[in-house]
Amino acid sequence: MSSPSDHDPVDSAAGDRVTHATAARVILDAGGRAPLLPEARTAFLEALDQGWADPRRLHAEGRRARMLLDGAREAIAASVGARTPEVDLAPSHTASLHGAVRSVVRGRRRTGSQVVVSAVERAAVLNAADFAGDRVTVAVDRDGRVDAQELCAAVARPGVALAALQHANGEVGTLQPVGPVHDAARAAGVPLLVDAGSSLGHVDVGDAWDLLAADAGDWGGPSGLGVLVTRSGVRRSPDWPEDEDRWFPGGVSVPAALAAAVALQVAVATRSADDTARRRLVDVVRTRVTSDVPDVDVVGHGVDRLPHVLTFSCLYVEGEALLAALDARGFAVGSGSACTSSALEPSHVLAAMGALTHGNIRLALPRGTSATDVERFLAELPGIVAAVREAWGVGGL
């Protein structure tokens, strides 16, 4: 995989095309599971030797593992502008979101049980809100951006235990108005949970949050590690059995934690260059898909968005069929909601936006994606879409 500095202009890459029979795989689906950064791999392997012991043990090996684990939490805290004691590590991003919603609602049960969310939150947030309290859902516009005025009004009503708003939507890339929502939540005395699972390491997530959840696998760390940062003063109470690790019983892998922290440091340090390179490639895809593929709709905000995420919908065809056809030609892409696509269910995000919920292709470009790979995808996409439509008997529509 080339570095951002190796990118060539997309238009000049046509002469470098190779047939799909001999070409390498092109990975364009890094949402939530990005390729492991080399620095993270090195840190993980070293920690397997140095941090294998139980960090709760008092012997030298256990103390060494505890030192590595505390160092990982300290590095993550510094990357998000928090204090080390405010950082908890979870066995997954889903666990961090579930734990945040459940523990805050229980901790604030005297205030009320309502959880105010946007209609495009991850399924983990929506399901946790239904489980822990009474969900109040606020609509979004055609770009997938929540109605900030309506959400602020909902937060100000009596009985609200928690508000939850993603920093950006991981399916269509649209950034959310977390600043004004946080101001309104603070004025109402309601903590705001910000899901930065698609943002941290890619863009600056700022400090407009009371709880921040993130996913190490998304920024190039190992999968199977979530992060939950809780500002001091936020009242939480677990609703699960008591354990030595109060918030996420059983603890986490020390090597995974260290690798995640190293990957986040690298991602933050290279964020500006990565943003420029991937944003330019996504802009090219947005333009070319619209011009080269008939009956296609590119969704999400064109400017206020993540630099690496793009979803488009093709009329007259199912996303599963397109995904399979692209995979057969060497392209790994996503389809449907980033959090539910494995179930091949219609996207609740696109439905909330009023967009086409079938024939969806989601791209999430890994760091180092080359212009040559993007050009190859764009060159083959029109023919692949046409072939799938023809196979479905809708080629002439």
Short mmCIF file of C-alpha atoms in Angstrom, two decimals:
data_model
loop_
_atom_site.label_atom_id
_atom_site.label_comp_id
_atom_site.label_asym_id
_atom_site.label_seq_id
_atom_site.Cartn_x
_atom_site.Cartn_y
_atom_site.Cartn_z
CA MET A 1 0.00 0.00 0.00
CA SER A 2 1.50 3.33 -1.00
CA SER A 3 1.83 6.34 1.24
CA PRO A 4 -0.19 9.53 0.56
CA SER A 5 2.88 11.12 -0.98
CA ASP A 6 2.93 8.40 -3.64
CA HIS A 7 -0.49 9.29 -5.03
CA ASP A 8 -0.54 9.99 -8.73
CA PRO A 9 -3.23 12.05 -10.46
CA VAL A 10 -6.22 9.83 -11.12
CA ASP A 11 -6.40 10.75 -14.78
CA SER A 12 -2.81 9.66 -15.39
CA ALA A 13 -3.37 6.21 -13.96
CA ALA A 14 -5.33 4.82 -16.91
CA GLY A 15 -2.20 3.53 -18.60
CA ASP A 16 -1.34 1.50 -15.49
CA ARG A 17 -4.52 -0.55 -15.49
CA VAL A 18 -4.26 -4.30 -15.40
CA THR A 19 -6.91 -6.90 -15.91
CA HIS A 20 -8.87 -8.15 -12.95
CA ALA A 21 -7.44 -11.61 -13.49
CA THR A 22 -3.92 -10.50 -12.49
CA ALA A 23 -4.53 -7.34 -10.46
CA ALA A 24 -4.08 -7.20 -6.69
CA ARG A 25 -7.09 -6.83 -4.45
CA VAL A 26 -8.25 -3.24 -3.92
CA ILE A 27 -9.46 -2.61 -0.37
CA LEU A 28 -12.02 0.20 -0.25
CA ASP A 29 -13.88 -0.92 2.89
CA ALA A 30 -11.95 0.17 5.98
CA GLY A 31 -14.92 1.37 8.03
CA GLY A 32 -14.56 -0.11 11.52
CA ARG A 33 -11.92 -2.60 10.37
CA ALA A 34 -9.04 -0.75 8.74
CA PRO A 35 -5.80 -2.53 7.81
CA LEU A 36 -3.50 -2.65 10.83
CA LEU A 37 -0.92 0.14 10.68
CA PRO A 38 2.69 -1.14 10.55
CA GLU A 39 3.59 0.71 13.74
CA ALA A 40 0.66 -0.91 15.53
CA ARG A 41 1.71 -4.35 14.35
CA THR A 42 5.23 -3.79 15.71
CA ALA A 43 3.89 -2.57 19.05
CA PHE A 44 1.52 -5.54 19.29
CA LEU A 45 4.25 -8.10 18.68
CA GLU A 46 6.59 -6.46 21.20
CA ALA A 47 3.82 -6.32 23.78
CA LEU A 48 3.15 -10.02 23.33
CA ASP A 49 6.59 -10.58 24.87
CA GLN A 50 6.51 -7.78 27.44
CA GLY A 51 2.82 -7.50 28.36
CA TRP A 52 1.51 -11.06 28.33
CA ALA A 53 0.86 -11.23 32.08
CA ASP A 54 -2.31 -10.29 33.97
CA PRO A 55 -1.94 -6.56 34.79
CA ARG A 56 -3.76 -7.15 38.08
CA ARG A 57 -0.98 -9.42 39.39
CA LEU A 58 1.61 -8.04 41.81
CA HIS A 59 4.66 -9.87 40.46
CA ALA A 60 7.15 -8.18 38.15
CA GLU A 61 5.55 -9.50 34.98
CA GLY A 62 2.12 -8.30 36.08
CA ARG A 63 3.50 -4.88 37.03
CA ARG A 64 5.15 -4.61 33.62
CA ALA A 65 1.84 -5.42 31.92
CA ARG A 66 0.08 -2.82 34.12
CA MET A 67 2.69 -0.23 33.13
CA LEU A 68 2.06 -0.91 29.44
CA LEU A 69 -1.72 -0.77 29.93
CA ASP A 70 -1.54 2.49 31.85
CA GLY A 71 0.77 3.91 29.19
CA ALA A 72 -1.74 3.02 26.49
CA ARG A 73 -4.55 4.75 28.39
CA GLU A 74 -2.33 7.80 28.95
CA ALA A 75 -1.51 8.04 25.23
CA ILE A 76 -5.17 7.72 24.23
CA ALA A 77 -6.15 10.34 26.81
CA ALA A 78 -3.58 12.77 25.42
CA SER A 79 -4.87 12.22 21.89
CA VAL A 80 -8.43 13.23 22.84
CA GLY A 81 -7.63 15.93 25.39
CA ALA A 82 -8.67 13.98 28.48
CA ARG A 83 -7.13 12.80 31.74
CA THR A 84 -5.88 9.23 32.00
CA PRO A 85 -8.36 8.23 34.77
CA GLU A 86 -11.19 9.25 32.43
CA VAL A 87 -10.23 6.61 29.84
CA ASP A 88 -11.72 3.12 30.01
CA LEU A 89 -10.95 0.37 27.52
CA ALA A 90 -13.70 -1.98 26.38
CA PRO A 91 -13.66 -5.31 24.51
CA SER A 92 -15.38 -3.67 21.53
CA HIS A 93 -16.85 -0.41 20.28
CA THR A 94 -20.32 -1.86 20.71
CA ALA A 95 -19.54 -2.69 24.34
CA SER A 96 -18.35 0.88 24.96
CA LEU A 97 -21.60 2.30 23.55
CA HIS A 98 -23.79 -0.18 25.43
CA GLY A 99 -21.90 0.46 28.65
CA ALA A 100 -22.12 4.23 28.30
CA VAL A 101 -25.87 4.31 27.66
CA ARG A 102 -26.80 1.72 30.27
CA SER A 103 -24.62 3.08 33.06
CA VAL A 104 -25.54 6.74 32.56
CA VAL A 105 -29.28 6.04 32.36
CA ARG A 106 -29.07 4.01 35.57
CA GLY A 107 -26.86 6.59 37.25
CA ARG A 108 -29.32 9.37 36.43
CA ARG A 109 -32.51 7.38 37.04
CA ARG A 110 -33.78 9.98 39.51
CA THR A 111 -33.69 12.57 36.71
CA GLY A 112 -35.56 10.45 34.19
CA SER A 113 -35.18 7.62 31.70
CA GLN A 114 -35.38 9.35 28.33
CA VAL A 115 -32.46 8.97 25.89
CA VAL A 116 -32.46 11.53 23.07
CA VAL A 117 -30.79 10.28 19.89
CA SER A 118 -30.62 11.09 16.20
CA ALA A 119 -32.29 8.77 13.71
CA VAL A 120 -28.93 7.81 12.17
CA GLU A 121 -27.07 6.64 15.27
CA ARG A 122 -25.46 3.21 15.21
CA ALA A 123 -27.74 0.30 15.95
CA ALA A 124 -25.74 -0.24 19.15
CA VAL A 125 -26.85 3.16 20.47
CA LEU A 126 -30.46 2.79 19.36
CA ASN A 127 -30.75 -0.69 20.85
CA ALA A 128 -29.09 0.36 24.10
CA ALA A 129 -31.44 3.34 24.39
CA ASP A 130 -34.43 1.02 23.95
CA PHE A 131 -33.03 -1.39 26.53
CA ALA A 132 -32.07 1.14 29.18
CA GLY A 133 -34.78 3.77 28.90
CA ASP A 134 -37.29 5.54 26.71
CA ARG A 135 -35.84 6.51 23.33
CA VAL A 136 -36.66 9.90 21.81
CA THR A 137 -35.57 10.00 18.16
CA VAL A 138 -34.85 13.21 16.26
CA ALA A 139 -35.05 13.29 12.46
CA VAL A 140 -32.28 14.14 9.99
CA ASP A 141 -32.24 15.97 6.66
CA ARG A 142 -31.45 14.61 3.19
CA ASP A 143 -27.71 14.79 3.93
CA GLY A 144 -28.07 12.77 7.12
CA ARG A 145 -27.51 15.74 9.43
CA VAL A 146 -29.67 15.93 12.54
CA ASP A 147 -32.02 18.85 13.07
CA ALA A 148 -29.95 20.61 15.74
CA GLN A 149 -32.76 22.89 16.84
CA GLU A 150 -35.13 19.96 17.37
CA LEU A 151 -32.51 17.92 19.19
CA CYS A 152 -31.63 20.84 21.47
CA ALA A 153 -35.31 21.32 22.28
CA ALA A 154 -35.70 17.61 23.06
CA VAL A 155 -32.69 17.65 25.38
CA ALA A 156 -34.13 20.61 27.31
CA ARG A 157 -37.36 18.78 28.20
CA PRO A 158 -37.79 17.23 31.68
CA GLY A 159 -36.92 13.59 32.23
CA VAL A 160 -33.88 13.31 29.93
CA ALA A 161 -31.09 11.13 31.31
CA LEU A 162 -28.76 11.19 28.30
CA ALA A 163 -28.33 12.61 24.81
CA ALA A 164 -26.37 10.71 22.15
CA LEU A 165 -25.07 12.11 18.87
CA GLN A 166 -22.45 10.69 16.55
CA HIS A 167 -19.58 12.97 15.59
CA ALA A 168 -20.01 11.92 11.97
CA ASN A 169 -22.05 9.27 10.24
CA GLY A 170 -19.90 6.30 9.32
CA GLU A 171 -22.07 5.34 6.37
CA VAL A 172 -22.47 8.60 4.46
CA GLY A 173 -19.71 10.67 6.11
CA THR A 174 -21.82 13.68 7.14
CA LEU A 175 -20.50 15.62 10.15
CA GLN A 176 -23.00 16.39 12.91
CA PRO A 177 -23.53 19.69 14.81
CA VAL A 178 -22.09 18.41 18.08
CA GLY A 179 -21.02 21.90 19.25
CA PRO A 180 -24.44 23.54 19.58
CA VAL A 181 -26.01 20.30 20.80
CA HIS A 182 -23.39 20.03 23.56
CA ASP A 183 -24.04 23.64 24.56
CA ALA A 184 -27.76 22.92 24.85
CA ALA A 185 -27.17 19.69 26.74
CA ARG A 186 -24.83 21.41 29.18
CA ALA A 187 -27.37 24.16 29.79
CA ALA A 188 -29.97 21.48 30.55
CA GLY A 189 -27.62 19.50 32.78
CA VAL A 190 -27.75 16.48 30.46
CA PRO A 191 -24.56 14.57 29.55
CA LEU A 192 -23.85 14.15 25.83
CA LEU A 193 -22.45 10.89 24.52
CA VAL A 194 -20.58 11.45 21.26
CA ASP A 195 -19.89 8.39 19.12
CA ALA A 196 -16.58 9.11 17.39
CA GLY A 197 -16.19 5.58 16.11
CA SER A 198 -15.88 6.76 12.49
CA SER A 199 -14.08 10.04 13.22
CA LEU A 200 -11.28 9.62 15.74
CA GLY A 201 -7.95 9.43 13.96
CA HIS A 202 -9.43 10.82 10.74
CA VAL A 203 -10.59 14.30 11.82
CA ASP A 204 -10.35 16.42 14.96
CA VAL A 205 -13.22 15.37 17.25
CA GLY A 206 -12.94 18.47 19.43
CA ASP A 207 -14.05 18.71 23.06
CA ALA A 208 -17.85 19.11 22.71
CA TRP A 209 -18.71 15.92 24.59
CA ASP A 210 -19.17 14.48 28.07
CA LEU A 211 -18.68 10.87 27.04
CA LEU A 212 -16.69 9.89 23.96
CA ALA A 213 -16.78 6.41 22.43
CA ALA A 214 -14.38 5.22 19.71
CA ASP A 215 -13.21 2.12 17.86
CA ALA A 216 -9.54 1.19 17.62
CA GLY A 217 -10.14 -0.93 14.54
CA ASP A 218 -11.36 2.11 12.62
CA TRP A 219 -8.18 4.19 13.00
CA GLY A 220 -5.78 1.37 12.11
CA GLY A 221 -5.42 -0.34 15.46
CA PRO A 222 -6.38 -3.93 16.25
CA SER A 223 -10.04 -4.89 16.20
CA GLY A 224 -11.68 -5.97 19.42
CA LEU A 225 -10.88 -2.85 21.44
CA GLY A 226 -13.23 0.01 22.20
CA VAL A 227 -12.60 3.25 24.03
CA LEU A 228 -14.93 5.13 26.36
CA VAL A 229 -13.84 8.45 27.83
CA THR A 230 -16.02 9.88 30.59
CA ARG A 231 -15.55 13.43 31.87
CA SER A 232 -15.40 13.80 35.63
CA GLY A 233 -18.78 14.73 37.04
CA VAL A 234 -20.82 12.46 34.77
CA ARG A 235 -22.88 10.17 36.97
CA ARG A 236 -22.68 6.48 35.99
CA SER A 237 -23.84 3.31 37.70
CA PRO A 238 -23.34 -0.20 36.26
CA ASP A 239 -26.37 -2.43 35.80
CA TRP A 240 -24.34 -5.64 35.53
CA PRO A 241 -22.70 -7.93 38.12
CA GLU A 242 -19.87 -6.54 40.22
CA ASP A 243 -16.37 -7.14 38.90
CA GLU A 244 -12.85 -5.96 39.69
CA ASP A 245 -13.00 -3.97 36.45
CA ARG A 246 -16.10 -1.94 37.22
CA TRP A 247 -17.00 -0.70 33.76
CA PHE A 248 -15.92 -3.51 31.45
CA PRO A 249 -15.62 -6.75 33.40
CA GLY A 250 -12.76 -9.02 32.48
CA GLY A 251 -10.44 -6.34 31.20
CA VAL A 252 -8.81 -6.12 27.78
CA SER A 253 -5.74 -7.44 25.97
CA VAL A 254 -2.66 -5.45 26.96
CA PRO A 255 -0.95 -5.97 23.56
CA ALA A 256 -4.13 -4.81 21.81
CA ALA A 257 -4.36 -1.73 24.03
CA LEU A 258 -0.75 -0.74 23.38
CA ALA A 259 -1.09 -1.30 19.62
CA ALA A 260 -4.28 0.78 19.58
CA ALA A 261 -2.59 3.66 21.38
CA VAL A 262 0.39 3.61 19.00
CA ALA A 263 -1.92 3.48 15.97
CA LEU A 264 -3.92 6.45 17.27
CA GLN A 265 -0.76 8.50 17.79
CA VAL A 266 0.32 7.75 14.21
CA ALA A 267 -3.15 8.50 12.83
CA VAL A 268 -3.32 11.85 14.63
CA ALA A 269 0.20 12.80 13.56
CA THR A 270 -0.51 12.06 9.87
CA ARG A 271 -4.14 13.21 9.91
CA SER A 272 -3.63 16.39 7.90
CA ALA A 273 -1.83 14.70 5.01
CA ASP A 274 -4.21 11.75 5.06
CA ASP A 275 -7.20 14.12 5.00
CA THR A 276 -5.92 15.97 1.96
CA ALA A 277 -5.07 12.82 0.01
CA ARG A 278 -8.23 10.86 0.71
CA ARG A 279 -10.58 13.83 0.44
CA ARG A 280 -9.27 14.49 -3.07
CA LEU A 281 -9.83 10.87 -4.06
CA VAL A 282 -13.37 10.85 -2.65
CA ASP A 283 -14.13 14.07 -4.53
CA VAL A 284 -13.03 12.35 -7.75
CA VAL A 285 -15.24 9.35 -6.99
CA ARG A 286 -18.25 11.57 -6.25
CA THR A 287 -17.85 13.33 -9.59
CA ARG A 288 -17.06 10.30 -11.74
CA VAL A 289 -19.73 8.00 -10.31
CA THR A 290 -22.38 10.61 -11.00
CA SER A 291 -21.19 11.23 -14.56
CA ASP A 292 -20.25 7.68 -15.60
CA VAL A 293 -22.98 5.49 -14.06
CA PRO A 294 -26.63 6.04 -15.07
CA ASP A 295 -29.31 6.25 -12.40
CA VAL A 296 -27.03 6.63 -9.42
CA ASP A 297 -27.44 8.81 -6.33
CA VAL A 298 -24.45 9.94 -4.25
CA VAL A 299 -25.60 10.62 -0.69
CA GLY A 300 -24.20 12.58 2.25
CA HIS A 301 -22.96 16.15 2.56
CA GLY A 302 -20.46 17.11 -0.13
CA VAL A 303 -18.30 19.36 2.07
CA ASP A 304 -18.97 18.86 5.79
CA ARG A 305 -18.00 15.21 5.84
CA LEU A 306 -15.36 12.70 6.76
CA PRO A 307 -12.46 12.71 4.27
CA HIS A 308 -12.57 9.00 3.42
CA VAL A 309 -16.23 7.87 3.42
CA LEU A 310 -18.69 7.83 0.51
CA THR A 311 -21.95 6.01 -0.21
CA PHE A 312 -23.84 5.90 -3.49
CA SER A 313 -26.98 4.04 -4.49
CA CYS A 314 -27.68 2.43 -7.85
CA LEU A 315 -31.28 2.18 -9.01
CA TYR A 316 -32.76 -1.14 -10.21
CA VAL A 317 -30.29 -3.43 -8.43
CA GLU A 318 -29.65 -4.92 -4.98
CA GLY A 319 -26.55 -3.92 -3.06
CA GLU A 320 -25.70 -7.58 -2.34
CA ALA A 321 -25.50 -8.36 -6.05
CA LEU A 322 -23.29 -5.36 -6.72
CA LEU A 323 -21.04 -6.18 -3.78
CA ALA A 324 -20.59 -9.76 -5.00
CA ALA A 325 -19.84 -8.65 -8.56
CA LEU A 326 -17.28 -6.09 -7.39
CA ASP A 327 -15.71 -8.62 -5.05
CA ALA A 328 -15.32 -11.06 -7.94
CA ARG A 329 -13.42 -8.37 -9.85
CA GLY A 330 -11.08 -7.72 -6.91
CA PHE A 331 -12.76 -4.81 -5.11
CA ALA A 332 -13.65 -4.99 -1.42
CA VAL A 333 -16.45 -2.51 -0.71
CA GLY A 334 -19.26 -2.20 1.82
CA SER A 335 -23.01 -2.19 1.33
CA GLY A 336 -25.85 -1.05 3.57
CA SER A 337 -25.42 0.35 7.06
CA ALA A 338 -21.87 0.22 8.36
CA CYS A 339 -23.18 -1.42 11.52
CA THR A 340 -25.70 -3.85 10.03
CA SER A 341 -24.50 -4.72 6.53
CA SER A 342 -23.49 -8.23 7.57
CA ALA A 343 -27.19 -8.94 8.04
CA LEU A 344 -27.92 -7.58 4.55
CA GLU A 345 -30.74 -5.47 5.97
CA PRO A 346 -31.87 -2.19 4.42
CA SER A 347 -29.95 0.76 5.80
CA HIS A 348 -31.81 2.56 8.59
CA VAL A 349 -29.49 5.51 7.94
CA LEU A 350 -30.51 5.89 4.30
CA ALA A 351 -34.16 5.32 5.21
CA ALA A 352 -34.00 8.13 7.76
CA MET A 353 -32.47 10.38 5.09
CA GLY A 354 -35.21 9.55 2.62
CA ALA A 355 -32.63 8.06 0.25
CA LEU A 356 -32.70 4.87 -1.79
CA THR A 357 -32.16 1.92 0.56
CA HIS A 358 -31.17 -0.65 -2.09
CA GLY A 359 -28.24 -0.90 -4.47
CA ASN A 360 -25.92 0.77 -1.97
CA ILE A 361 -22.14 0.76 -2.15
CA ARG A 362 -20.16 2.27 0.73
CA LEU A 363 -16.49 3.18 0.38
CA ALA A 364 -14.21 3.87 3.33
CA LEU A 365 -10.73 4.47 1.95
CA PRO A 366 -7.84 3.16 4.06
CA ARG A 367 -4.81 5.37 4.59
CA GLY A 368 -2.46 5.05 1.66
CA THR A 369 -5.16 4.27 -0.91
CA SER A 370 -3.58 5.02 -4.27
CA ALA A 371 -5.02 7.04 -7.12
CA THR A 372 -4.28 4.05 -9.37
CA ASP A 373 -6.55 1.82 -7.32
CA VAL A 374 -9.32 4.42 -7.37
CA GLU A 375 -8.96 4.87 -11.13
CA ARG A 376 -9.19 1.11 -11.65
CA PHE A 377 -12.38 1.01 -9.56
CA LEU A 378 -13.91 3.91 -11.49
CA ALA A 379 -12.93 2.41 -14.84
CA GLU A 380 -14.59 -0.95 -14.10
CA LEU A 381 -17.61 0.23 -12.09
CA PRO A 382 -19.89 1.29 -15.01
CA GLY A 383 -19.50 -2.05 -16.77
CA ILE A 384 -20.06 -4.00 -13.55
CA VAL A 385 -23.24 -2.07 -12.74
CA ALA A 386 -24.49 -2.52 -16.31
CA ALA A 387 -23.79 -6.27 -16.20
CA VAL A 388 -25.63 -6.71 -12.90
CA ARG A 389 -28.61 -4.76 -14.20
CA GLU A 390 -28.62 -6.86 -17.35
CA ALA A 391 -28.53 -10.05 -15.29
CA TRP A 392 -31.51 -8.77 -13.31
CA GLY A 393 -33.38 -8.03 -16.55
CA VAL A 394 -33.43 -4.26 -16.05
CA GLY A 395 -30.60 -3.31 -18.36
CA GLY A 396 -32.80 -1.32 -20.71
CA LEU A 397 -34.59 0.73 -18.08
#
